[in-house]
Each structure stands twice: as C-alpha cells, then as structure tokens.
GROMACS .gro file of C-alpha atoms in nm:
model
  101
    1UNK     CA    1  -1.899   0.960  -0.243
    2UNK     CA    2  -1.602   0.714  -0.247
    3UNK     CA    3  -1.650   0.437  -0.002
    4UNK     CA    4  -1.359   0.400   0.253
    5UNK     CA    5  -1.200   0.117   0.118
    6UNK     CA    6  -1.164   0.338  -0.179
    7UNK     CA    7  -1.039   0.609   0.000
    8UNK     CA    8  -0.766   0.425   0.197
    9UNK     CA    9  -0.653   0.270  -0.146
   10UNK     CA   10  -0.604   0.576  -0.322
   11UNK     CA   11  -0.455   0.730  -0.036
   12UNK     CA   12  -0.158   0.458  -0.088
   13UNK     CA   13  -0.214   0.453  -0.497
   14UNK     CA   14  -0.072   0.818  -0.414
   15UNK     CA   15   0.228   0.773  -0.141
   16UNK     CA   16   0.340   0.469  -0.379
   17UNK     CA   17   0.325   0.687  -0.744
   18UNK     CA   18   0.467   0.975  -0.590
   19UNK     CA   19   0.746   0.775  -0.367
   20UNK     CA   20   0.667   0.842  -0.055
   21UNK     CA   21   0.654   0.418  -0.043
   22UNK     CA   22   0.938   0.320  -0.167
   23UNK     CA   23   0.975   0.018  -0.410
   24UNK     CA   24   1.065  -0.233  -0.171
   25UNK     CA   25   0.930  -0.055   0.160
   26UNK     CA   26   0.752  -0.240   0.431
   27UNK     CA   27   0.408  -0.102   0.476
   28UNK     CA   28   0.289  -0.083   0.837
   29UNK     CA   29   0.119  -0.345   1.018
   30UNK     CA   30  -0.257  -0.440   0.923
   31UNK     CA   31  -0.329  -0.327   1.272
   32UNK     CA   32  -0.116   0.042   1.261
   33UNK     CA   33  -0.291   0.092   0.915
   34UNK     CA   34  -0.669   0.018   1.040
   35UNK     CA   35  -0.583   0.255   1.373
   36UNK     CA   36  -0.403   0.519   1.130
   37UNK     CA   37  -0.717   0.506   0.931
   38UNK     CA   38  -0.968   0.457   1.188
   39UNK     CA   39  -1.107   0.143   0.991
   40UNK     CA   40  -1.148  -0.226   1.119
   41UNK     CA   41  -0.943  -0.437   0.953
   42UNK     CA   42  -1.155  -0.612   0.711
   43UNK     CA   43  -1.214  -0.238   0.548
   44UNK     CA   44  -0.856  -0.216   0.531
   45UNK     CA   45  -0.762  -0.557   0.420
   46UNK     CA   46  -1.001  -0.459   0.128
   47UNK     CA   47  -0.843  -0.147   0.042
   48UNK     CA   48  -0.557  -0.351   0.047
   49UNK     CA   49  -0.692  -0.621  -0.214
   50UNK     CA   50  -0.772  -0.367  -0.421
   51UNK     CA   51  -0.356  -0.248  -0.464
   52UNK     CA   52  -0.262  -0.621  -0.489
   53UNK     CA   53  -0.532  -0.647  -0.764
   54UNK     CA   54  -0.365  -0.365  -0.938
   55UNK     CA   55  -0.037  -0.517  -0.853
   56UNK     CA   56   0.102  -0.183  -0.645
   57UNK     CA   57   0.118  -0.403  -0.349
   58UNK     CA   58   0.251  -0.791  -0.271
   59UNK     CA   59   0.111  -0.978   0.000
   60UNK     CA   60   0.329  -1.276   0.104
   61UNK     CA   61   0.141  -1.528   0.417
   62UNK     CA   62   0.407  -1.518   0.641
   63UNK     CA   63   0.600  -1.219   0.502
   64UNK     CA   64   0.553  -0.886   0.509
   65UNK     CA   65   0.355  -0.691   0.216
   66UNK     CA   66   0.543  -0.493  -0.015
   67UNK     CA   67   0.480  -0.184  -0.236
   68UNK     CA   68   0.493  -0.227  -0.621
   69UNK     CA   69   0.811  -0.028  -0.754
   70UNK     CA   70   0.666   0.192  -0.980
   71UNK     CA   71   0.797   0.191  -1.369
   72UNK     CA   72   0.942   0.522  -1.513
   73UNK     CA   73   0.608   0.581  -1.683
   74UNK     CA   74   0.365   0.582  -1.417
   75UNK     CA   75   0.179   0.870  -1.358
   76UNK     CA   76   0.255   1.067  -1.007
   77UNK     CA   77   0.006   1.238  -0.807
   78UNK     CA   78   0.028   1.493  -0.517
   79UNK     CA   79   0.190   1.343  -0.176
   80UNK     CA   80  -0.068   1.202   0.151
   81UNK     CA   81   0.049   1.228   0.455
   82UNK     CA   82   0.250   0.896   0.525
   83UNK     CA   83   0.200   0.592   0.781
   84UNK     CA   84   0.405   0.408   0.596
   85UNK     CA   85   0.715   0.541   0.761
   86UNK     CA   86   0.687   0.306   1.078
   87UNK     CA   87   0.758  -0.041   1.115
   88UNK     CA   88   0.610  -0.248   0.881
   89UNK     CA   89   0.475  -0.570   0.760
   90UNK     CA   90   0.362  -0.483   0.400
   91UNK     CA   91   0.615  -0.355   0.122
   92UNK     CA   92   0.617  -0.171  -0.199
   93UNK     CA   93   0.719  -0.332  -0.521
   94UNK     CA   94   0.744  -0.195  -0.926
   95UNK     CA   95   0.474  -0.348  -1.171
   96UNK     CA   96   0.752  -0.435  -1.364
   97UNK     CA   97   0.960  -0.588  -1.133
   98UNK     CA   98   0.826  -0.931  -1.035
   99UNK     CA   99   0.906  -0.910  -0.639
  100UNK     CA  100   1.122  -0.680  -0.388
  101UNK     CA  101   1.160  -0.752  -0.052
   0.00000   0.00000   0.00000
C-alpha cells in the first residue's frame, strides 16, 4: 500500500501530465494542499520534494512553487480531481524548460 506522501505525489504527477496544472500554474498554498488532502504539512511538503526531485515542480523561498511544463513526449495519465484551481503559491513548470513563473 502506497504511503500518503506517495499518494499525494502521484495525485499531482497526474493533474500536471494530463494538464490539469498548467505549465506555469501556481499550485495552492502548503496549507490549502495539506487541508485538501487531509495531511499535516510535513506529509505534504514531502510529497512535494518528491515532484521537485523529479523536477515536475519548482520551489522558489519567497516565491511561489511552480508546476514543471511538461515536454511533448511525456506520458499522460487519467485526470484527479483538481485543488490546484485556487489561489496559489506553488506553480507548474516543463522539464525542459528551465523556469516559468
């Protein structure tokens, strides 16, 4: 069984291959994540770590965190349901592109 951090990750692996994050887009809020989730926030920072590992995410101190664009050849799963769509202080960037804000 998939621990939680796990979980949470590939829950936003998927909204960010299949475009539901946006290259670019702010994710929410540490805070609205961990709630959305029902996590505390060190599970959710982890999850988190885990996408900026992989490079799917950028975390800026001081600016929000941004999704990964994803390249043309990046595989696409089916679509989560999205928290991504409120206000946000994490975004989405590409792999290959080295930072979108």
């Amino acid at each position: 069984m998939p621990s939680l951090r796990d979980t949470i990750a590939d829950d936003l692996r998927t909204q960010i291959a299949t475009g539901h994050l946006e290259a670019g887009a702010r994710l929410p809020s540490e805070p609205q994540l961990a709630t959305y989730y029902k996590v505390s926030t060190p599970t959710l920072r982890n999850a988190l770590a885990l996408l900026q590992a992989e490079g799917l995410i950028e975390k800026i101190h001081g600016r929000a965190t941004s999704s990964a664009a994803r390249s043309s050849d990046s595989p696409t799963s089916t679509a989560a349901s999205s928290p991504a769509r409120t206000s946000a202080s994490r975004s989405v960037r590409h792999s290959s592109t080295r930072e979108v804000t």
